[in-house]
mmCIF file with all atom_site columns, C-alpha atoms in Angstrom:
data_model
loop_
_atom_site.group_PDB
_atom_site.id
_atom_site.type_symbol
_atom_site.label_atom_id
_atom_site.label_alt_id
_atom_site.label_comp_id
_atom_site.label_asym_id
_atom_site.label_entity_id
_atom_site.label_seq_id
_atom_site.pdbx_PDB_ins_code
_atom_site.Cartn_x
_atom_site.Cartn_y
_atom_site.Cartn_z
_atom_site.occupancy
_atom_site.B_iso_or_equiv
_atom_site.pdbx_formal_charge
_atom_site.auth_seq_id
_atom_site.auth_comp_id
_atom_site.auth_asym_id
_atom_site.auth_atom_id
_atom_site.pdbx_PDB_model_num
ATOM 1   C CA . MET C 1 1   ? 0.992   0.211   -6.001  1.00 0.00 ? 1   MET C CA 1
ATOM 2   C CA . SER C 1 2   ? 0.870   2.531   -8.847  1.00 0.00 ? 2   SER C CA 1
ATOM 3   C CA . SER C 1 3   ? 1.366   0.854   -11.876 1.00 0.00 ? 3   SER C CA 1
ATOM 4   C CA . TRP C 1 4   ? -1.233  -1.184  -13.723 1.00 0.00 ? 4   TRP C CA 1
ATOM 5   C CA . THR C 1 5   ? 1.248   -2.967  -15.156 1.00 0.00 ? 5   THR C CA 1
ATOM 6   C CA . GLU C 1 6   ? 3.175   -3.760  -11.855 1.00 0.00 ? 6   GLU C CA 1
ATOM 7   C CA . PHE C 1 7   ? -0.205  -4.782  -10.468 1.00 0.00 ? 7   PHE C CA 1
ATOM 8   C CA . LEU C 1 8   ? -0.768  -7.152  -13.505 1.00 0.00 ? 8   LEU C CA 1
ATOM 9   C CA . ASN C 1 9   ? 2.863   -8.776  -13.175 1.00 0.00 ? 9   ASN C CA 1
ATOM 10  C CA . ALA C 1 10  ? 2.420   -8.585  -9.014  1.00 0.00 ? 10  ALA C CA 1
ATOM 11  C CA . LEU C 1 11  ? -0.939  -11.344 -9.684  1.00 0.00 ? 11  LEU C CA 1
ATOM 12  C CA . SER C 1 12  ? 1.230   -14.273 -11.531 1.00 0.00 ? 12  SER C CA 1
ATOM 13  C CA . GLY C 1 13  ? 1.354   -16.126 -7.858  1.00 0.00 ? 13  GLY C CA 1
ATOM 14  C CA . TYR C 1 14  ? -3.069  -15.912 -7.640  1.00 0.00 ? 14  TYR C CA 1
ATOM 15  C CA . ASN C 1 15  ? -5.876  -17.376 -8.484  1.00 0.00 ? 15  ASN C CA 1
ATOM 16  C CA . GLU C 1 16  ? -8.173  -14.997 -7.327  1.00 0.00 ? 16  GLU C CA 1
ATOM 17  C CA . VAL C 1 17  ? -8.736  -11.152 -7.245  1.00 0.00 ? 17  VAL C CA 1
ATOM 18  C CA . THR C 1 18  ? -11.661 -8.808  -5.791  1.00 0.00 ? 18  THR C CA 1
ATOM 19  C CA . LEU C 1 19  ? -12.533 -5.565  -7.503  1.00 0.00 ? 19  LEU C CA 1
ATOM 20  C CA . VAL C 1 20  ? -14.586 -3.245  -5.549  1.00 0.00 ? 20  VAL C CA 1
ATOM 21  C CA . GLY C 1 21  ? -17.238 -1.066  -7.466  1.00 0.00 ? 21  GLY C CA 1
ATOM 22  C CA . PRO C 1 22  ? -19.438 1.741   -6.786  1.00 0.00 ? 22  PRO C CA 1
ATOM 23  C CA . PHE C 1 23  ? -22.071 0.332   -5.043  1.00 0.00 ? 23  PHE C CA 1
ATOM 24  C CA . ASN C 1 24  ? -19.920 -1.046  -2.005  1.00 0.00 ? 24  ASN C CA 1
ATOM 25  C CA . THR C 1 25  ? -21.426 0.034   1.649   1.00 0.00 ? 25  THR C CA 1
ATOM 26  C CA . SER C 1 26  ? -17.912 -0.003  3.760   1.00 0.00 ? 26  SER C CA 1
ATOM 27  C CA . GLU C 1 27  ? -14.610 -0.058  3.417   1.00 0.00 ? 27  GLU C CA 1
ATOM 28  C CA . HIS C 1 28  ? -12.648 -2.994  2.351   1.00 0.00 ? 28  HIS C CA 1
ATOM 29  C CA . LYS C 1 29  ? -10.172 -4.648  3.462   1.00 0.00 ? 29  LYS C CA 1
ATOM 30  C CA . PRO C 1 30  ? -8.024  -6.621  0.736   1.00 0.00 ? 30  PRO C CA 1
ATOM 31  C CA . LEU C 1 31  ? -7.523  -10.131 1.773   1.00 0.00 ? 31  LEU C CA 1
ATOM 32  C CA . THR C 1 32  ? -6.968  -10.922 -2.242  1.00 0.00 ? 32  THR C CA 1
ATOM 33  C CA . PRO C 1 33  ? -5.571  -8.869  -4.643  1.00 0.00 ? 33  PRO C CA 1
ATOM 34  C CA . THR C 1 34  ? -7.632  -5.861  -5.139  1.00 0.00 ? 34  THR C CA 1
ATOM 35  C CA . VAL C 1 35  ? -8.752  -3.848  -8.063  1.00 0.00 ? 35  VAL C CA 1
ATOM 36  C CA . TYR C 1 36  ? -10.747 -0.633  -6.530  1.00 0.00 ? 36  TYR C CA 1
ATOM 37  C CA . VAL C 1 37  ? -12.690 0.648   -9.909  1.00 0.00 ? 37  VAL C CA 1
ATOM 38  C CA . ASP C 1 38  ? -13.320 4.101   -10.266 1.00 0.00 ? 38  ASP C CA 1
ATOM 39  C CA . ALA C 1 39  ? -16.203 5.025   -7.476  1.00 0.00 ? 39  ALA C CA 1
ATOM 40  C CA . GLY C 1 40  ? -15.100 2.219   -5.166  1.00 0.00 ? 40  GLY C CA 1
ATOM 41  C CA . ASN C 1 41  ? -11.840 3.785   -4.577  1.00 0.00 ? 41  ASN C CA 1
ATOM 42  C CA . HIS C 1 42  ? -14.347 5.239   -1.889  1.00 0.00 ? 42  HIS C CA 1
ATOM 43  C CA . PHE C 1 43  ? -14.014 2.076   0.241   1.00 0.00 ? 43  PHE C CA 1
ATOM 44  C CA . ARG C 1 44  ? -10.249 1.884   -0.107  1.00 0.00 ? 44  ARG C CA 1
ATOM 45  C CA . SER C 1 45  ? -9.668  1.002   3.291   1.00 0.00 ? 45  SER C CA 1
ATOM 46  C CA . VAL C 1 46  ? -5.927  1.863   3.881   1.00 0.00 ? 46  VAL C CA 1
ATOM 47  C CA . LYS C 1 47  ? -4.472  4.011   1.158   1.00 0.00 ? 47  LYS C CA 1
ATOM 48  C CA . ARG C 1 48  ? -0.517  2.654   0.140   1.00 0.00 ? 48  ARG C CA 1
ATOM 49  C CA . SER C 1 49  ? 0.027   1.881   3.510   1.00 0.00 ? 49  SER C CA 1
ATOM 50  C CA . GLY C 1 50  ? 1.821   -1.864  5.273   1.00 0.00 ? 50  GLY C CA 1
ATOM 51  C CA . GLU C 1 51  ? -1.758  -3.187  6.148   1.00 0.00 ? 51  GLU C CA 1
ATOM 52  C CA . GLU C 1 52  ? -2.544  -2.659  1.774   1.00 0.00 ? 52  GLU C CA 1
ATOM 53  C CA . LEU C 1 53  ? 0.531   -4.594  0.822   1.00 0.00 ? 53  LEU C CA 1
ATOM 54  C CA . LEU C 1 54  ? -0.177  -7.601  1.947   1.00 0.00 ? 54  LEU C CA 1
ATOM 55  C CA . SER C 1 55  ? -2.454  -8.205  -1.365  1.00 0.00 ? 55  SER C CA 1
ATOM 56  C CA . PRO C 1 56  ? -1.415  -6.196  -4.603  1.00 0.00 ? 56  PRO C CA 1
ATOM 57  C CA . CYS C 1 57  ? -4.052  -3.181  -4.795  1.00 0.00 ? 57  CYS C CA 1
ATOM 58  C CA . VAL C 1 58  ? -4.318  -1.026  -7.228  1.00 0.00 ? 58  VAL C CA 1
ATOM 59  C CA . SER C 1 59  ? -7.383  2.069   -8.022  1.00 0.00 ? 59  SER C CA 1
ATOM 60  C CA . VAL C 1 60  ? -8.554  1.929   -11.912 1.00 0.00 ? 60  VAL C CA 1
ATOM 61  C CA . GLY C 1 61  ? -11.057 4.474   -13.810 1.00 0.00 ? 61  GLY C CA 1
ATOM 62  C CA . ASP C 1 62  ? -11.611 7.166   -15.358 1.00 0.00 ? 62  ASP C CA 1
ATOM 63  C CA . GLY C 1 63  ? -12.650 9.704   -12.781 1.00 0.00 ? 63  GLY C CA 1
ATOM 64  C CA . ASP C 1 64  ? -16.273 10.226  -13.735 1.00 0.00 ? 64  ASP C CA 1
ATOM 65  C CA . SER C 1 65  ? -17.685 9.148   -10.324 1.00 0.00 ? 65  SER C CA 1
ATOM 66  C CA . PHE C 1 66  ? -14.402 9.554   -8.390  1.00 0.00 ? 66  PHE C CA 1
ATOM 67  C CA . THR C 1 67  ? -12.232 12.759  -8.032  1.00 0.00 ? 67  THR C CA 1
ATOM 68  C CA . GLY C 1 68  ? -9.715  11.860  -5.330  1.00 0.00 ? 68  GLY C CA 1
ATOM 69  C CA . GLU C 1 69  ? -6.322  10.284  -6.630  1.00 0.00 ? 69  GLU C CA 1
ATOM 70  C CA . MET C 1 70  ? -6.325  7.266   -8.667  1.00 0.00 ? 70  MET C CA 1
ATOM 71  C CA . ASP C 1 71  ? -3.354  5.015   -9.388  1.00 0.00 ? 71  ASP C CA 1
ATOM 72  C CA . PHE C 1 72  ? -3.990  4.320   -12.831 1.00 0.00 ? 72  PHE C CA 1
ATOM 73  C CA . LEU C 1 73  ? -6.148  6.710   -14.905 1.00 0.00 ? 73  LEU C CA 1
ATOM 74  C CA . LEU C 1 74  ? -8.208  5.839   -17.715 1.00 0.00 ? 74  LEU C CA 1
ATOM 75  C CA . PRO C 1 75  ? -9.353  8.271   -20.596 1.00 0.00 ? 75  PRO C CA 1
ATOM 76  C CA . THR C 1 76  ? -12.733 9.806   -20.495 1.00 0.00 ? 76  THR C CA 1
ATOM 77  C CA . GLN C 1 77  ? -13.676 9.228   -23.656 1.00 0.00 ? 77  GLN C CA 1
ATOM 78  C CA . LYS C 1 78  ? -13.428 5.345   -24.704 1.00 0.00 ? 78  LYS C CA 1
ATOM 79  C CA . ASP C 1 79  ? -15.643 2.723   -26.058 1.00 0.00 ? 79  ASP C CA 1
ATOM 80  C CA . LEU C 1 80  ? -16.067 0.434   -22.850 1.00 0.00 ? 80  LEU C CA 1
ATOM 81  C CA . SER C 1 81  ? -16.228 0.670   -19.142 1.00 0.00 ? 81  SER C CA 1
ATOM 82  C CA . ASP C 1 82  ? -14.023 1.071   -16.341 1.00 0.00 ? 82  ASP C CA 1
ATOM 83  C CA . LEU C 1 83  ? -14.989 -2.922  -15.579 1.00 0.00 ? 83  LEU C CA 1
ATOM 84  C CA . ALA C 1 84  ? -14.733 -4.189  -19.290 1.00 0.00 ? 84  ALA C CA 1
ATOM 85  C CA . PHE C 1 85  ? -11.211 -2.619  -19.177 1.00 0.00 ? 85  PHE C CA 1
ATOM 86  C CA . VAL C 1 86  ? -9.979  -4.366  -15.910 1.00 0.00 ? 86  VAL C CA 1
ATOM 87  C CA . LEU C 1 87  ? -11.694 -7.738  -17.154 1.00 0.00 ? 87  LEU C CA 1
ATOM 88  C CA . SER C 1 88  ? -10.207 -7.504  -20.276 1.00 0.00 ? 88  SER C CA 1
ATOM 89  C CA . SER C 1 89  ? -6.534  -7.364  -18.777 1.00 0.00 ? 89  SER C CA 1
ATOM 90  C CA . LEU C 1 90  ? -6.612  -10.249 -16.362 1.00 0.00 ? 90  LEU C CA 1
ATOM 91  C CA . PRO C 1 91  ? -4.024  -12.696 -16.671 1.00 0.00 ? 91  PRO C CA 1
ATOM 92  C CA . GLU C 1 92  ? -5.521  -16.300 -17.379 1.00 0.00 ? 92  GLU C CA 1
ATOM 93  C CA . ASN C 1 93  ? -4.446  -17.766 -14.040 1.00 0.00 ? 93  ASN C CA 1
ATOM 94  C CA . ILE C 1 94  ? -7.472  -15.605 -12.628 1.00 0.00 ? 94  ILE C CA 1
ATOM 95  C CA . THR C 1 95  ? -9.801  -18.120 -11.997 1.00 0.00 ? 95  THR C CA 1
ATOM 96  C CA . THR C 1 96  ? -11.892 -16.368 -9.711  1.00 0.00 ? 96  THR C CA 1
ATOM 97  C CA . VAL C 1 97  ? -13.465 -12.552 -10.108 1.00 0.00 ? 97  VAL C CA 1
ATOM 98  C CA . ASN C 1 98  ? -15.245 -11.453 -6.772  1.00 0.00 ? 98  ASN C CA 1
ATOM 99  C CA . LEU C 1 99  ? -17.330 -8.444  -7.914  1.00 0.00 ? 99  LEU C CA 1
ATOM 100 C CA . ARG C 1 100 ? -17.862 -6.328  -4.265  1.00 0.00 ? 100 ARG C CA 1
ATOM 101 C CA . GLY C 1 101 ? -20.612 -3.717  -5.141  1.00 0.00 ? 101 GLY C CA 1
ATOM 102 C CA . PHE C 1 102 ? -21.952 -4.176  -9.372  1.00 0.00 ? 102 PHE C CA 1
ATOM 103 C CA . LEU C 1 103 ? -25.445 -4.882  -8.654  1.00 0.00 ? 103 LEU C CA 1
ATOM 104 C CA . GLY C 1 104 ? -28.031 -1.999  -8.130  1.00 0.00 ? 104 GLY C CA 1
ATOM 105 C CA . GLY C 1 105 ? -28.366 1.314   -9.572  1.00 0.00 ? 105 GLY C CA 1
ATOM 106 C CA . ARG C 1 106 ? -29.273 1.918   -12.954 1.00 0.00 ? 106 ARG C CA 1
ATOM 107 C CA . ARG C 1 107 ? -30.412 -1.032  -14.655 1.00 0.00 ? 107 ARG C CA 1
ATOM 108 C CA . ASP C 1 108 ? -28.712 -0.254  -17.984 1.00 0.00 ? 108 ASP C CA 1
ATOM 109 C CA . HIS C 1 109 ? -25.228 -0.125  -16.453 1.00 0.00 ? 109 HIS C CA 1
ATOM 110 C CA . GLU C 1 110 ? -25.917 -3.330  -14.200 1.00 0.00 ? 110 GLU C CA 1
ATOM 111 C CA . LEU C 1 111 ? -27.155 -5.226  -17.524 1.00 0.00 ? 111 LEU C CA 1
ATOM 112 C CA . ALA C 1 112 ? -24.157 -4.086  -19.255 1.00 0.00 ? 112 ALA C CA 1
ATOM 113 C CA . ASN C 1 113 ? -22.017 -5.297  -16.464 1.00 0.00 ? 113 ASN C CA 1
ATOM 114 C CA . PHE C 1 114 ? -23.773 -8.948  -16.751 1.00 0.00 ? 114 PHE C CA 1
ATOM 115 C CA . GLY C 1 115 ? -22.687 -8.436  -20.340 1.00 0.00 ? 115 GLY C CA 1
ATOM 116 C CA . GLU C 1 116 ? -19.250 -7.992  -19.682 1.00 0.00 ? 116 GLU C CA 1
ATOM 117 C CA . VAL C 1 117 ? -18.661 -10.896 -17.532 1.00 0.00 ? 117 VAL C CA 1
ATOM 118 C CA . HIS C 1 118 ? -20.517 -13.250 -20.069 1.00 0.00 ? 118 HIS C CA 1
ATOM 119 C CA . ALA C 1 119 ? -18.003 -11.670 -22.401 1.00 0.00 ? 119 ALA C CA 1
ATOM 120 C CA . PHE C 1 120 ? -14.933 -12.069 -20.192 1.00 0.00 ? 120 PHE C CA 1
ATOM 121 C CA . LEU C 1 121 ? -15.828 -15.659 -19.453 1.00 0.00 ? 121 LEU C CA 1
ATOM 122 C CA . ASN C 1 122 ? -16.755 -16.713 -23.123 1.00 0.00 ? 122 ASN C CA 1
ATOM 123 C CA . GLN C 1 123 ? -12.727 -15.566 -23.800 1.00 0.00 ? 123 GLN C CA 1
ATOM 124 C CA . ARG C 1 124 ? -11.453 -18.071 -20.577 1.00 0.00 ? 124 ARG C CA 1
ATOM 125 C CA . GLN C 1 125 ? -9.498  -20.489 -21.643 1.00 0.00 ? 125 GLN C CA 1
ATOM 126 C CA . ARG C 1 126 ? -9.488  -22.284 -18.121 1.00 0.00 ? 126 ARG C CA 1
ATOM 127 C CA . PHE C 1 127 ? -12.671 -23.052 -15.854 1.00 0.00 ? 127 PHE C CA 1
ATOM 128 C CA . SER C 1 128 ? -13.241 -19.868 -14.308 1.00 0.00 ? 128 SER C CA 1
ATOM 129 C CA . ARG C 1 129 ? -15.768 -17.737 -12.340 1.00 0.00 ? 129 ARG C CA 1
ATOM 130 C CA . VAL C 1 130 ? -17.168 -14.959 -11.010 1.00 0.00 ? 130 VAL C CA 1
ATOM 131 C CA . ASP C 1 131 ? -19.289 -13.845 -8.175  1.00 0.00 ? 131 ASP C CA 1
ATOM 132 C CA . PHE C 1 132 ? -21.194 -11.172 -7.756  1.00 0.00 ? 132 PHE C CA 1
ATOM 133 C CA . SER C 1 133 ? -22.207 -9.962  -4.014  1.00 0.00 ? 133 SER C CA 1
ATOM 134 C CA . SER C 1 134 ? -23.463 -6.968  -2.585  1.00 0.00 ? 134 SER C CA 1
ATOM 135 C CA . ALA C 1 135 ? -24.832 -5.613  0.798   1.00 0.00 ? 135 ALA C CA 1
ATOM 136 C CA . THR C 1 136 ? -27.770 -3.546  -0.993  1.00 0.00 ? 136 THR C CA 1
ATOM 137 C CA . ALA C 1 137 ? -28.984 -6.001  -3.376  1.00 0.00 ? 137 ALA C CA 1
ATOM 138 C CA . ASP C 1 138 ? -31.742 -8.499  -2.504  1.00 0.00 ? 138 ASP C CA 1
ATOM 139 C CA . PHE C 1 139 ? -29.895 -11.748 -5.194  1.00 0.00 ? 139 PHE C CA 1
ATOM 140 C CA . SER C 1 140 ? -26.670 -12.377 -5.308  1.00 0.00 ? 140 SER C CA 1
ATOM 141 C CA . VAL C 1 141 ? -25.021 -13.798 -8.575  1.00 0.00 ? 141 VAL C CA 1
ATOM 142 C CA . ILE C 1 142 ? -22.485 -17.031 -9.599  1.00 0.00 ? 142 ILE C CA 1
ATOM 143 C CA . ALA C 1 143 ? -21.137 -16.644 -13.048 1.00 0.00 ? 143 ALA C CA 1
ATOM 144 C CA . PHE C 1 144 ? -19.601 -19.865 -14.831 1.00 0.00 ? 144 PHE C CA 1
ATOM 145 C CA . THR C 1 145 ? -17.631 -20.482 -17.959 1.00 0.00 ? 145 THR C CA 1
ATOM 146 C CA . ARG C 1 146 ? -18.399 -23.760 -19.886 1.00 0.00 ? 146 ARG C CA 1
ATOM 147 C CA . GLY C 1 147 ? -18.222 -26.226 -18.022 1.00 0.00 ? 147 GLY C CA 1
ATOM 148 C CA . VAL C 1 148 ? -20.309 -27.913 -14.529 1.00 0.00 ? 148 VAL C CA 1
ATOM 149 C CA . LEU C 1 149 ? -20.928 -26.002 -11.293 1.00 0.00 ? 149 LEU C CA 1
ATOM 150 C CA . ARG C 1 150 ? -21.798 -27.472 -7.748  1.00 0.00 ? 150 ARG C CA 1
ATOM 151 C CA . ILE C 1 151 ? -23.196 -25.137 -5.871  1.00 0.00 ? 151 ILE C CA 1
ATOM 152 C CA . ASN C 1 152 ? -24.825 -25.854 -2.909  1.00 0.00 ? 152 ASN C CA 1
ATOM 153 C CA . LEU C 1 153 ? -28.707 -23.681 -2.900  1.00 0.00 ? 153 LEU C CA 1
ATOM 154 C CA . LYS C 1 154 ? -31.775 -23.109 -0.351  1.00 0.00 ? 154 LYS C CA 1
ATOM 155 C CA . GLY C 1 155 ? -34.547 -21.335 -1.761  1.00 0.00 ? 155 GLY C CA 1
ATOM 156 C CA . VAL C 1 156 ? -35.663 -19.889 -5.055  1.00 0.00 ? 156 VAL C CA 1
ATOM 157 C CA . PHE C 1 157 ? -33.087 -19.585 -7.814  1.00 0.00 ? 157 PHE C CA 1
ATOM 158 C CA . SER C 1 158 ? -32.983 -18.454 -11.663 1.00 0.00 ? 158 SER C CA 1
ATOM 159 C CA . VAL C 1 159 ? -30.354 -20.170 -14.176 1.00 0.00 ? 159 VAL C CA 1
ATOM 160 C CA . PHE C 1 160 ? -29.951 -17.504 -16.953 1.00 0.00 ? 160 PHE C CA 1
ATOM 161 C CA . VAL C 1 161 ? -27.823 -17.139 -20.068 1.00 0.00 ? 161 VAL C CA 1
ATOM 162 C CA . PHE C 1 162 ? -26.645 -14.494 -22.638 1.00 0.00 ? 162 PHE C CA 1
ATOM 163 C CA . GLU C 1 163 ? -26.885 -16.459 -25.690 1.00 0.00 ? 163 GLU C CA 1
ATOM 164 C CA . PRO C 1 164 ? -28.799 -19.881 -26.331 1.00 0.00 ? 164 PRO C CA 1
ATOM 165 C CA . THR C 1 165 ? -27.204 -22.721 -24.589 1.00 0.00 ? 165 THR C CA 1
ATOM 166 C CA . GLN C 1 166 ? -27.202 -26.103 -23.907 1.00 0.00 ? 166 GLN C CA 1
ATOM 167 C CA . ILE C 1 167 ? -27.646 -27.205 -20.214 1.00 0.00 ? 167 ILE C CA 1
ATOM 168 C CA . VAL C 1 168 ? -28.283 -29.666 -17.669 1.00 0.00 ? 168 VAL C CA 1
ATOM 169 C CA . LEU C 1 169 ? -29.389 -29.106 -14.213 1.00 0.00 ? 169 LEU C CA 1
ATOM 170 C CA . ASN C 1 170 ? -29.457 -32.444 -11.589 1.00 0.00 ? 170 ASN C CA 1
ATOM 171 C CA . GLY C 1 171 ? -29.333 -32.735 -8.285  1.00 0.00 ? 171 GLY C CA 1
ATOM 172 C CA . ALA C 1 172 ? -31.598 -30.935 -5.447  1.00 0.00 ? 172 ALA C CA 1
ATOM 173 C CA . CYS C 1 173 ? -33.564 -28.769 -7.000  1.00 0.00 ? 173 CYS C CA 1
ATOM 174 C CA . ARG C 1 174 ? -37.449 -28.867 -7.925  1.00 0.00 ? 174 ARG C CA 1
ATOM 175 C CA . TYR C 1 175 ? -37.234 -28.842 -11.846 1.00 0.00 ? 175 TYR C CA 1
ATOM 176 C CA . CYS C 1 176 ? -34.856 -30.516 -13.240 1.00 0.00 ? 176 CYS C CA 1
ATOM 177 C CA . LEU C 1 177 ? -33.067 -30.867 -16.807 1.00 0.00 ? 177 LEU C CA 1
ATOM 178 C CA . PRO C 1 178 ? -31.450 -34.158 -16.721 1.00 0.00 ? 178 PRO C CA 1
ATOM 179 C CA . LYS C 1 179 ? -30.756 -33.841 -20.831 1.00 0.00 ? 179 LYS C CA 1
ATOM 180 C CA . PRO C 1 180 ? -29.605 -31.469 -22.346 1.00 0.00 ? 180 PRO C CA 1
ATOM 181 C CA . THR C 1 181 ? -31.434 -29.256 -23.394 1.00 0.00 ? 181 THR C CA 1
ATOM 182 C CA . LEU C 1 182 ? -31.841 -25.252 -24.949 1.00 0.00 ? 182 LEU C CA 1
ATOM 183 C CA . ILE C 1 183 ? -32.181 -22.280 -23.268 1.00 0.00 ? 183 ILE C CA 1
ATOM 184 C CA . THR C 1 184 ? -32.316 -18.726 -25.277 1.00 0.00 ? 184 THR C CA 1
ATOM 185 C CA . THR C 1 185 ? -31.207 -15.827 -24.363 1.00 0.00 ? 185 THR C CA 1
ATOM 186 C CA . ALA C 1 186 ? -32.485 -14.727 -21.056 1.00 0.00 ? 186 ALA C CA 1
ATOM 187 C CA . SER C 1 187 ? -35.219 -16.913 -21.615 1.00 0.00 ? 187 SER C CA 1
ATOM 188 C CA . SER C 1 188 ? -38.039 -17.883 -18.454 1.00 0.00 ? 188 SER C CA 1
ATOM 189 C CA . LEU C 1 189 ? -37.046 -21.629 -18.364 1.00 0.00 ? 189 LEU C CA 1
ATOM 190 C CA . GLY C 1 190 ? -34.648 -21.504 -15.879 1.00 0.00 ? 190 GLY C CA 1
ATOM 191 C CA . LEU C 1 191 ? -36.784 -18.861 -14.115 1.00 0.00 ? 191 LEU C CA 1
ATOM 192 C CA . SER C 1 192 ? -37.575 -19.401 -10.157 1.00 0.00 ? 192 SER C CA 1
ATOM 193 C CA . ASN C 1 193 ? -36.213 -23.064 -9.333  1.00 0.00 ? 193 ASN C CA 1
ATOM 194 C CA . GLU C 1 194 ? -36.289 -24.212 -5.905  1.00 0.00 ? 194 GLU C CA 1
ATOM 195 C CA . GLY C 1 195 ? -33.307 -25.934 -4.282  1.00 0.00 ? 195 GLY C CA 1
ATOM 196 C CA . TRP C 1 196 ? -32.314 -27.843 -1.158  1.00 0.00 ? 196 TRP C CA 1
ATOM 197 C CA . GLY C 1 197 ? -28.926 -28.633 -1.666  1.00 0.00 ? 197 GLY C CA 1
ATOM 198 C CA . GLU C 1 198 ? -26.185 -29.470 -3.808  1.00 0.00 ? 198 GLU C CA 1
ATOM 199 C CA . VAL C 1 199 ? -27.110 -28.682 -7.673  1.00 0.00 ? 199 VAL C CA 1
ATOM 200 C CA . GLU C 1 200 ? -25.118 -29.564 -10.470 1.00 0.00 ? 200 GLU C CA 1
ATOM 201 C CA . VAL C 1 201 ? -25.351 -26.840 -13.523 1.00 0.00 ? 201 VAL C CA 1
ATOM 202 C CA . LYS C 1 202 ? -23.555 -28.067 -16.835 1.00 0.00 ? 202 LYS C CA 1
ATOM 203 C CA . SER C 1 203 ? -23.306 -25.327 -19.360 1.00 0.00 ? 203 SER C CA 1
ATOM 204 C CA . GLN C 1 204 ? -21.702 -25.328 -23.110 1.00 0.00 ? 204 GLN C CA 1
ATOM 205 C CA . LYS C 1 205 ? -21.282 -21.091 -22.489 1.00 0.00 ? 205 LYS C CA 1
ATOM 206 C CA . PRO C 1 206 ? -21.325 -18.980 -19.542 1.00 0.00 ? 206 PRO C CA 1
ATOM 207 C CA . CYS C 1 207 ? -24.231 -19.531 -17.641 1.00 0.00 ? 207 CYS C CA 1
ATOM 208 C CA . PHE C 1 208 ? -25.540 -17.232 -14.489 1.00 0.00 ? 208 PHE C CA 1
ATOM 209 C CA . VAL C 1 209 ? -27.032 -18.495 -11.357 1.00 0.00 ? 209 VAL C CA 1
ATOM 210 C CA . PHE C 1 210 ? -29.043 -15.992 -9.743  1.00 0.00 ? 210 PHE C CA 1
ATOM 211 C CA . ARG C 1 211 ? -29.934 -16.649 -5.978  1.00 0.00 ? 211 ARG C CA 1
ATOM 212 C CA . ASN C 1 212 ? -31.956 -14.942 -2.811  1.00 0.00 ? 212 ASN C CA 1
ATOM 213 C CA . ILE C 1 213 ? -30.001 -13.697 0.328   1.00 0.00 ? 213 ILE C CA 1
ATOM 214 C CA . PRO C 1 214 ? -29.322 -13.854 3.056   1.00 0.00 ? 214 PRO C CA 1
ATOM 215 C CA . GLU C 1 215 ? -28.711 -17.301 2.081   1.00 0.00 ? 215 GLU C CA 1
ATOM 216 C CA . SER C 1 216 ? -24.565 -17.756 1.648   1.00 0.00 ? 216 SER C CA 1
ATOM 217 C CA . PRO C 1 217 ? -24.362 -21.551 0.181   1.00 0.00 ? 217 PRO C CA 1
ATOM 218 C CA . THR C 1 218 ? -21.035 -22.819 0.121   1.00 0.00 ? 218 THR C CA 1
ATOM 219 C CA . ASP C 1 219 ? -20.044 -23.396 -3.246  1.00 0.00 ? 219 ASP C CA 1
ATOM 220 C CA . ILE C 1 220 ? -18.181 -26.406 -5.373  1.00 0.00 ? 220 ILE C CA 1
ATOM 221 C CA . ASP C 1 221 ? -16.704 -25.825 -8.856  1.00 0.00 ? 221 ASP C CA 1
ATOM 222 C CA . SER C 1 222 ? -15.389 -28.410 -11.092 1.00 0.00 ? 222 SER C CA 1
ATOM 223 C CA . GLN C 1 223 ? -14.233 -28.523 -14.680 1.00 0.00 ? 223 GLN C CA 1
#
């Protein structure tokens, strides 16, 4: 699929999309509609073949970290990242975004990725979530819009927000917040909790749950 507009139109029948970034570690076989973001194109398993047509796929970026052919080339001189461009383009019917290979590397870039996800979720009208995962990072992250996330957690986890937010935290965890509690930006108040089952996180603004891996808990979200 060579057109960015065609790809976005093809998303009308889906609620989930995967974005593959520079710190992925192996070829990615698309099981959901997939965007290979700049250097993420190194992990494109089958290029423009019948197998890839099982799910809509496209590559997007400004080419600063990938020199091969790109489906949609962005300008190098721009005031937003390639990830920000993709997130801002996704239609409202996309309520789950899987980010593969966006953890690691330069800390300032990683922090900017969290900031762009916060901005993306802050603008969504429907309950939505963004899942970060990486084979090279020692943690994974689930971020969600205003609402309630129910997640099965085992081991150490932390809850962070990127703007002051009222949080309620209940369930199978060591430190609960049964009443709405104001957490400030990147506060240590949500740091180093411990879970051993289903935990419910209710937030008035986008919220990030950091968890240790190799745990692979089953997540259930609801508004």
